[in-house]
């Protein structure tokens, strides 16, 4: 092998990179141990970016399952679990994974006081120390919401943690949400408050909602604005956006017809989107609205289906729509033909929680957490 690698290294570096960029991550991890030159080359940000973006590195959908008997989360492609028992396990409540961003996920289990950034392909896990913010030592935290994104200016990965605080002795809630922001390159947290909203106003989405330096949440109109009604009689919702570079929030208005009780926030076709489904004369009508720029929404897609949809759980590589039915089946709808492509399940001891689009990545969490930030 040493002779082969020596001869192979006579090729120009760009040729070697092109050949290596077509290989799967598992093969490249083995090649790192062949010689020092390959070890260094495969770890360079230029190569990692080239490999991640190469046309042979196909995006794939995989299913995030919740097992009732084990109270355990698992990610799987087909029937092969990725989580297994390596991180989140024995959780008493359902938790989404957040991501992926360049092949990385943020995972958490507050029941066990655990958080981490995780690359399932390289099996790197960076456990995050969970701090107590320097506020309200006699208050109890609740209504937790998270975000995970990239600061595009500094090429840094950040976790956003939003909490409300409640004082049990007096049954009073703190007037502000407490925001904690974790920065991977410095392995540190910073904390601040925001009195314009509460964490309990945020609606959890199982879709990924990071886009272009912002993380987005659906938010029910605040109590000071509860008199605002949408046209079908419910309370209105807005979009809360967090700027990961400047670490500030802004509220994005939605059309008056958006009801706070309906609609799931996600990303569709490269835009922030809202997914609505409702019954019309025995059929399920699905509408997808996209925000083409902040505050400007367009109805992108309308589908009628005989499926009785319980909730949407994700989008596929080519815009396929994944939904959980009332019978706990996972169905996939082709947005072009409006056909049901496949229907799998129900699972005997669990059900699907999310469908995520994933590309395998060589991104090193260890290098990122040491401040060695690459292009990705």
mmCIF file of N, CA and C in Angstrom, residues 228-315:
data_model
loop_
_atom_site.group_PDB
_atom_site.id
_atom_site.type_symbol
_atom_site.label_atom_id
_atom_site.label_comp_id
_atom_site.label_asym_id
_atom_site.label_seq_id
_atom_site.Cartn_x
_atom_site.Cartn_y
_atom_site.Cartn_z
ATOM 1 N N UNK A 228 -55.766 41.064 18.088
ATOM 2 C CA UNK A 228 -55.603 40.883 16.649
ATOM 3 C C UNK A 228 -56.121 39.509 16.239
ATOM 4 N N UNK A 229 -57.050 39.456 15.308
ATOM 5 C CA UNK A 229 -57.655 38.208 14.873
ATOM 6 C C UNK A 229 -57.360 37.978 13.399
ATOM 7 N N UNK A 230 -57.228 36.716 13.015
ATOM 8 C CA UNK A 230 -57.135 36.411 11.593
ATOM 9 C C UNK A 230 -58.547 36.236 11.046
ATOM 10 N N UNK A 231 -58.685 36.150 9.742
ATOM 11 C CA UNK A 231 -60.010 36.231 9.123
ATOM 12 C C UNK A 231 -60.896 35.035 9.436
ATOM 13 N N UNK A 232 -60.323 33.915 9.861
ATOM 14 C CA UNK A 232 -61.158 32.763 10.196
ATOM 15 C C UNK A 232 -61.403 32.641 11.696
ATOM 16 N N UNK A 233 -61.162 33.716 12.429
ATOM 17 C CA UNK A 233 -61.589 33.779 13.811
ATOM 18 C C UNK A 233 -60.544 33.441 14.844
ATOM 19 N N UNK A 234 -59.418 32.882 14.474
ATOM 20 C CA UNK A 234 -58.392 32.514 15.445
ATOM 21 C C UNK A 234 -57.418 33.653 15.680
ATOM 22 N N UNK A 235 -56.498 33.415 16.633
ATOM 23 C CA UNK A 235 -55.439 34.386 16.866
ATOM 24 C C UNK A 235 -54.407 34.298 15.758
ATOM 25 N N UNK A 236 -53.775 35.410 15.475
ATOM 26 C CA UNK A 236 -52.810 35.496 14.390
ATOM 27 C C UNK A 236 -51.435 35.030 14.869
ATOM 28 N N UNK A 237 -50.570 34.659 13.932
ATOM 29 C CA UNK A 237 -49.195 34.307 14.268
ATOM 30 C C UNK A 237 -48.240 35.197 13.480
ATOM 31 N N UNK A 238 -47.026 35.326 14.001
ATOM 32 C CA UNK A 238 -45.947 36.015 13.315
ATOM 33 C C UNK A 238 -44.740 35.082 13.276
ATOM 34 N N UNK A 239 -43.660 35.547 12.654
ATOM 35 C CA UNK A 239 -42.424 34.784 12.588
ATOM 36 C C UNK A 239 -41.360 35.528 13.395
ATOM 37 N N UNK A 240 -40.716 34.808 14.303
ATOM 38 C CA UNK A 240 -39.613 35.356 15.080
ATOM 39 C C UNK A 240 -38.311 34.917 14.412
ATOM 40 N N UNK A 241 -37.462 35.886 14.100
ATOM 41 C CA UNK A 241 -36.201 35.600 13.410
ATOM 42 C C UNK A 241 -35.030 36.053 14.271
ATOM 43 N N UNK A 242 -34.014 35.205 14.364
ATOM 44 C CA UNK A 242 -32.812 35.543 15.120
ATOM 45 C C UNK A 242 -31.636 35.676 14.151
ATOM 46 N N UNK A 243 -31.013 36.839 14.159
ATOM 47 C CA UNK A 243 -29.841 37.136 13.332
ATOM 48 C C UNK A 243 -28.607 36.588 14.049
ATOM 49 N N UNK A 244 -27.976 35.553 13.481
ATOM 50 C CA UNK A 244 -26.878 34.889 14.176
ATOM 51 C C UNK A 244 -25.588 35.689 14.173
ATOM 52 N N UNK A 245 -25.458 36.664 13.297
ATOM 53 C CA UNK A 245 -24.263 37.503 13.319
ATOM 54 C C UNK A 245 -24.372 38.578 14.385
ATOM 55 N N UNK A 246 -25.478 39.311 14.366
ATOM 56 C CA UNK A 246 -25.659 40.427 15.305
ATOM 57 C C UNK A 246 -26.324 40.012 16.610
ATOM 58 N N UNK A 247 -26.855 38.775 16.648
ATOM 59 C CA UNK A 247 -27.487 38.200 17.833
ATOM 60 C C UNK A 247 -28.621 39.083 18.347
ATOM 61 N N UNK A 248 -29.505 39.419 17.418
ATOM 62 C CA UNK A 248 -30.708 40.196 17.744
ATOM 63 C C UNK A 248 -31.918 39.523 17.096
ATOM 64 N N UNK A 249 -33.095 39.780 17.679
ATOM 65 C CA UNK A 249 -34.342 39.249 17.151
ATOM 66 C C UNK A 249 -35.074 40.305 16.339
ATOM 67 N N UNK A 250 -35.887 39.841 15.414
ATOM 68 C CA UNK A 250 -36.861 40.698 14.773
ATOM 69 C C UNK A 250 -38.116 39.885 14.501
ATOM 70 N N UNK A 251 -39.254 40.580 14.460
ATOM 71 C CA UNK A 251 -40.542 39.931 14.226
ATOM 72 C C UNK A 251 -40.986 40.219 12.805
ATOM 73 N N UNK A 252 -41.362 39.164 12.086
ATOM 74 C CA UNK A 252 -41.796 39.275 10.696
ATOM 75 C C UNK A 252 -43.295 39.028 10.643
ATOM 76 N N UNK A 253 -44.023 39.951 10.065
ATOM 77 C CA UNK A 253 -45.470 39.828 9.988
ATOM 78 C C UNK A 253 -45.873 38.791 8.940
ATOM 79 N N UNK A 254 -47.026 38.186 9.164
ATOM 80 C CA UNK A 254 -47.583 37.218 8.223
ATOM 81 C C UNK A 254 -48.945 37.719 7.747
ATOM 82 N N UNK A 255 -49.465 37.150 6.657
ATOM 83 C CA UNK A 255 -50.802 37.563 6.197
ATOM 84 C C UNK A 255 -51.863 37.354 7.277
ATOM 85 N N UNK A 256 -52.911 38.158 7.236
ATOM 86 C CA UNK A 256 -53.967 38.089 8.243
ATOM 87 C C UNK A 256 -54.655 36.730 8.295
ATOM 88 N N UNK A 257 -54.610 35.979 7.200
ATOM 89 C CA UNK A 257 -55.304 34.691 7.198
ATOM 90 C C UNK A 257 -54.514 33.598 7.911
ATOM 91 N N UNK A 258 -53.260 33.864 8.289
ATOM 92 C CA UNK A 258 -52.484 32.857 9.011
ATOM 93 C C UNK A 258 -53.013 32.746 10.435
ATOM 94 N N UNK A 259 -53.438 31.554 10.814
ATOM 95 C CA UNK A 259 -54.021 31.296 12.119
ATOM 96 C C UNK A 259 -52.951 30.681 13.017
ATOM 97 N N UNK A 260 -52.878 31.146 14.266
ATOM 98 C CA UNK A 260 -51.860 30.633 15.175
ATOM 99 C C UNK A 260 -52.061 29.159 15.481
ATOM 100 N N UNK A 261 -53.296 28.657 15.347
ATOM 101 C CA UNK A 261 -53.569 27.246 15.640
ATOM 102 C C UNK A 261 -53.253 26.335 14.461
ATOM 103 N N UNK A 262 -53.016 26.905 13.309
ATOM 104 C CA UNK A 262 -52.759 26.126 12.102
ATOM 105 C C UNK A 262 -51.400 26.505 11.531
ATOM 106 N N UNK A 263 -50.870 25.632 10.698
ATOM 107 C CA UNK A 263 -49.647 25.964 9.976
ATOM 108 C C UNK A 263 -48.380 25.507 10.684
ATOM 109 N N UNK A 264 -47.496 24.898 9.918
ATOM 110 C CA UNK A 264 -46.202 24.430 10.420
ATOM 111 C C UNK A 264 -45.096 25.156 9.677
ATOM 112 N N UNK A 265 -44.192 25.756 10.424
ATOM 113 C CA UNK A 265 -43.093 26.509 9.829
ATOM 114 C C UNK A 265 -41.987 25.555 9.383
ATOM 115 N N UNK A 266 -41.417 25.824 8.207
ATOM 116 C CA UNK A 266 -40.319 25.014 7.702
ATOM 117 C C UNK A 266 -39.605 25.726 6.581
ATOM 118 N N UNK A 267 -38.806 24.983 5.842
ATOM 119 C CA UNK A 267 -38.140 25.499 4.649
ATOM 120 C C UNK A 267 -38.599 24.674 3.467
ATOM 121 N N UNK A 268 -39.046 25.350 2.413
ATOM 122 C CA UNK A 268 -39.500 24.648 1.215
ATOM 123 C C UNK A 268 -38.928 25.345 -0.008
ATOM 124 N N UNK A 269 -38.263 24.590 -0.867
ATOM 125 C CA UNK A 269 -37.725 25.118 -2.116
ATOM 126 C C UNK A 269 -36.812 26.317 -1.883
ATOM 127 N N UNK A 270 -36.075 26.280 -0.775
ATOM 128 C CA UNK A 270 -35.121 27.347 -0.496
ATOM 129 C C UNK A 270 -35.711 28.582 0.155
ATOM 130 N N UNK A 271 -36.955 28.509 0.626
ATOM 131 C CA UNK A 271 -37.604 29.643 1.269
ATOM 132 C C UNK A 271 -38.184 29.225 2.620
ATOM 133 N N UNK A 272 -38.304 30.198 3.525
ATOM 134 C CA UNK A 272 -39.102 29.981 4.724
ATOM 135 C C UNK A 272 -40.537 29.745 4.277
ATOM 136 N N UNK A 273 -41.189 28.749 4.870
ATOM 137 C CA UNK A 273 -42.519 28.374 4.384
ATOM 138 C C UNK A 273 -43.459 28.081 5.538
ATOM 139 N N UNK A 274 -44.762 28.094 5.231
ATOM 140 C CA UNK A 274 -45.800 27.643 6.147
ATOM 141 C C UNK A 274 -46.607 26.558 5.447
ATOM 142 N N UNK A 275 -46.786 25.445 6.134
ATOM 143 C CA UNK A 275 -47.527 24.293 5.624
ATOM 144 C C UNK A 275 -48.877 24.255 6.338
ATOM 145 N N UNK A 276 -49.964 24.345 5.567
ATOM 146 C CA UNK A 276 -51.311 24.265 6.118
ATOM 147 C C UNK A 276 -52.005 23.018 5.578
ATOM 148 N N UNK A 277 -52.792 22.351 6.406
ATOM 149 C CA UNK A 277 -53.639 21.265 5.920
ATOM 150 C C UNK A 277 -54.974 21.312 6.658
ATOM 151 N N UNK A 278 -56.040 21.087 5.904
ATOM 152 C CA UNK A 278 -57.386 21.119 6.483
ATOM 153 C C UNK A 278 -58.309 20.291 5.609
ATOM 154 N N UNK A 279 -59.391 19.816 6.212
ATOM 155 C CA UNK A 279 -60.361 18.977 5.505
ATOM 156 C C UNK A 279 -61.375 19.832 4.763
ATOM 157 N N UNK A 280 -61.610 19.474 3.500
ATOM 158 C CA UNK A 280 -62.635 20.129 2.679
ATOM 159 C C UNK A 280 -63.433 19.036 1.977
ATOM 160 N N UNK A 281 -64.673 18.863 2.388
ATOM 161 C CA UNK A 281 -65.561 17.869 1.782
ATOM 162 C C UNK A 281 -64.913 16.475 1.754
ATOM 163 N N UNK A 282 -64.373 16.078 2.889
ATOM 164 C CA UNK A 282 -63.820 14.737 3.021
ATOM 165 C C UNK A 282 -62.428 14.544 2.473
ATOM 166 N N UNK A 283 -61.848 15.581 1.857
ATOM 167 C CA UNK A 283 -60.491 15.493 1.341
ATOM 168 C C UNK A 283 -59.574 16.441 2.117
ATOM 169 N N UNK A 284 -58.305 16.072 2.147
ATOM 170 C CA UNK A 284 -57.318 16.940 2.787
ATOM 171 C C UNK A 284 -56.768 17.916 1.762
ATOM 172 N N UNK A 285 -56.881 19.188 2.079
ATOM 173 C CA UNK A 285 -56.300 20.234 1.229
ATOM 174 C C UNK A 285 -54.994 20.696 1.879
ATOM 175 N N UNK A 286 -53.920 20.679 1.115
ATOM 176 C CA UNK A 286 -52.610 21.112 1.578
ATOM 177 C C UNK A 286 -52.212 22.382 0.836
ATOM 178 N N UNK A 287 -51.816 23.381 1.597
ATOM 179 C CA UNK A 287 -51.303 24.627 1.018
ATOM 180 C C UNK A 287 -49.911 24.891 1.575
ATOM 181 N N UNK A 288 -48.990 25.264 0.693
ATOM 182 C CA UNK A 288 -47.658 25.676 1.125
ATOM 183 C C UNK A 288 -47.435 27.111 0.674
ATOM 184 N N UNK A 289 -47.199 27.988 1.648
ATOM 185 C CA UNK A 289 -46.886 29.385 1.391
ATOM 186 C C UNK A 289 -45.398 29.602 1.621
ATOM 187 N N UNK A 290 -44.760 30.412 0.790
ATOM 188 C CA UNK A 290 -43.338 30.708 0.971
ATOM 189 C C UNK A 290 -43.139 32.206 1.148
ATOM 190 N N UNK A 291 -42.130 32.549 1.944
ATOM 191 C CA UNK A 291 -41.771 33.944 2.169
ATOM 192 C C UNK A 291 -40.602 34.272 1.246
ATOM 193 N N UNK A 292 -40.907 34.928 0.112
ATOM 194 C CA UNK A 292 -39.885 35.204 -0.890
ATOM 195 C C UNK A 292 -38.900 36.272 -0.430
ATOM 196 N N UNK A 293 -39.332 37.171 0.423
ATOM 197 C CA UNK A 293 -38.457 38.061 1.172
ATOM 198 C C UNK A 293 -39.199 38.432 2.450
ATOM 199 N N UNK A 294 -38.486 39.012 3.404
ATOM 200 C CA UNK A 294 -39.073 39.212 4.722
ATOM 201 C C UNK A 294 -40.420 39.938 4.617
ATOM 202 N N UNK A 295 -41.480 39.279 5.119
ATOM 203 C CA UNK A 295 -42.794 39.890 5.184
ATOM 204 C C UNK A 295 -43.630 39.742 3.928
ATOM 205 N N UNK A 296 -43.104 39.138 2.870
ATOM 206 C CA UNK A 296 -43.841 38.995 1.616
ATOM 207 C C UNK A 296 -44.046 37.502 1.331
ATOM 208 N N UNK A 297 -45.313 37.073 1.370
ATOM 209 C CA UNK A 297 -45.670 35.664 1.280
ATOM 210 C C UNK A 297 -46.461 35.376 0.013
ATOM 211 N N UNK A 298 -46.191 34.204 -0.575
ATOM 212 C CA UNK A 298 -46.870 33.765 -1.789
ATOM 213 C C UNK A 298 -47.316 32.323 -1.621
ATOM 214 N N UNK A 299 -48.537 32.033 -2.063
ATOM 215 C CA UNK A 299 -49.005 30.653 -2.042
ATOM 216 C C UNK A 299 -48.315 29.903 -3.174
ATOM 217 N N UNK A 300 -47.465 28.931 -2.823
ATOM 218 C CA UNK A 300 -46.633 28.244 -3.796
ATOM 219 C C UNK A 300 -47.299 26.965 -4.319
ATOM 220 N N UNK A 301 -48.042 26.266 -3.471
ATOM 221 C CA UNK A 301 -48.517 24.932 -3.842
ATOM 222 C C UNK A 301 -49.850 24.643 -3.184
ATOM 223 N N UNK A 302 -50.754 24.023 -3.947
ATOM 224 C CA UNK A 302 -52.038 23.547 -3.421
ATOM 225 C C UNK A 302 -52.218 22.104 -3.871
ATOM 226 N N UNK A 303 -52.499 21.211 -2.931
ATOM 227 C CA UNK A 303 -52.667 19.793 -3.230
ATOM 228 C C UNK A 303 -53.935 19.296 -2.542
ATOM 229 N N UNK A 304 -54.688 18.470 -3.237
ATOM 230 C CA UNK A 304 -55.813 17.762 -2.623
ATOM 231 C C UNK A 304 -55.475 16.279 -2.548
ATOM 232 N N UNK A 305 -55.770 15.660 -1.418
ATOM 233 C CA UNK A 305 -55.415 14.260 -1.212
ATOM 234 C C UNK A 305 -56.504 13.560 -0.417
ATOM 235 N N UNK A 306 -56.614 12.251 -0.634
ATOM 236 C CA UNK A 306 -57.538 11.444 0.160
ATOM 237 C C UNK A 306 -56.933 11.033 1.500
ATOM 238 N N UNK A 307 -55.654 11.324 1.693
ATOM 239 C CA UNK A 307 -55.029 11.017 2.969
ATOM 240 C C UNK A 307 -55.637 11.879 4.081
ATOM 241 N N UNK A 308 -55.805 11.290 5.231
ATOM 242 C CA UNK A 308 -56.196 12.067 6.400
ATOM 243 C C UNK A 308 -54.910 12.366 7.172
ATOM 244 N N UNK A 309 -54.456 13.596 7.069
ATOM 245 C CA UNK A 309 -53.142 13.978 7.584
ATOM 246 C C UNK A 309 -53.247 14.354 9.058
ATOM 247 N N UNK A 310 -52.387 13.735 9.855
ATOM 248 C CA UNK A 310 -52.282 14.119 11.263
ATOM 249 C C UNK A 310 -51.383 15.338 11.399
ATOM 250 N N UNK A 311 -50.230 15.283 10.730
ATOM 251 C CA UNK A 311 -49.307 16.417 10.764
ATOM 252 C C UNK A 311 -48.230 16.222 9.704
ATOM 253 N N UNK A 312 -47.665 17.315 9.209
ATOM 254 C CA UNK A 312 -46.516 17.196 8.299
ATOM 255 C C UNK A 312 -45.261 16.910 9.105
ATOM 256 N N UNK A 313 -44.326 16.152 8.544
ATOM 257 C CA UNK A 313 -43.101 15.850 9.288
ATOM 258 C C UNK A 313 -41.833 16.129 8.485
ATOM 259 N N UNK A 314 -41.957 16.655 7.262
ATOM 260 C CA UNK A 314 -40.731 17.010 6.557
ATOM 261 C C UNK A 314 -40.903 17.077 5.055
ATOM 262 N N UNK A 315 -39.869 17.604 4.404
ATOM 263 C CA UNK A 315 -39.799 17.668 2.952
ATOM 264 C C UNK A 315 -38.641 16.803 2.475
#
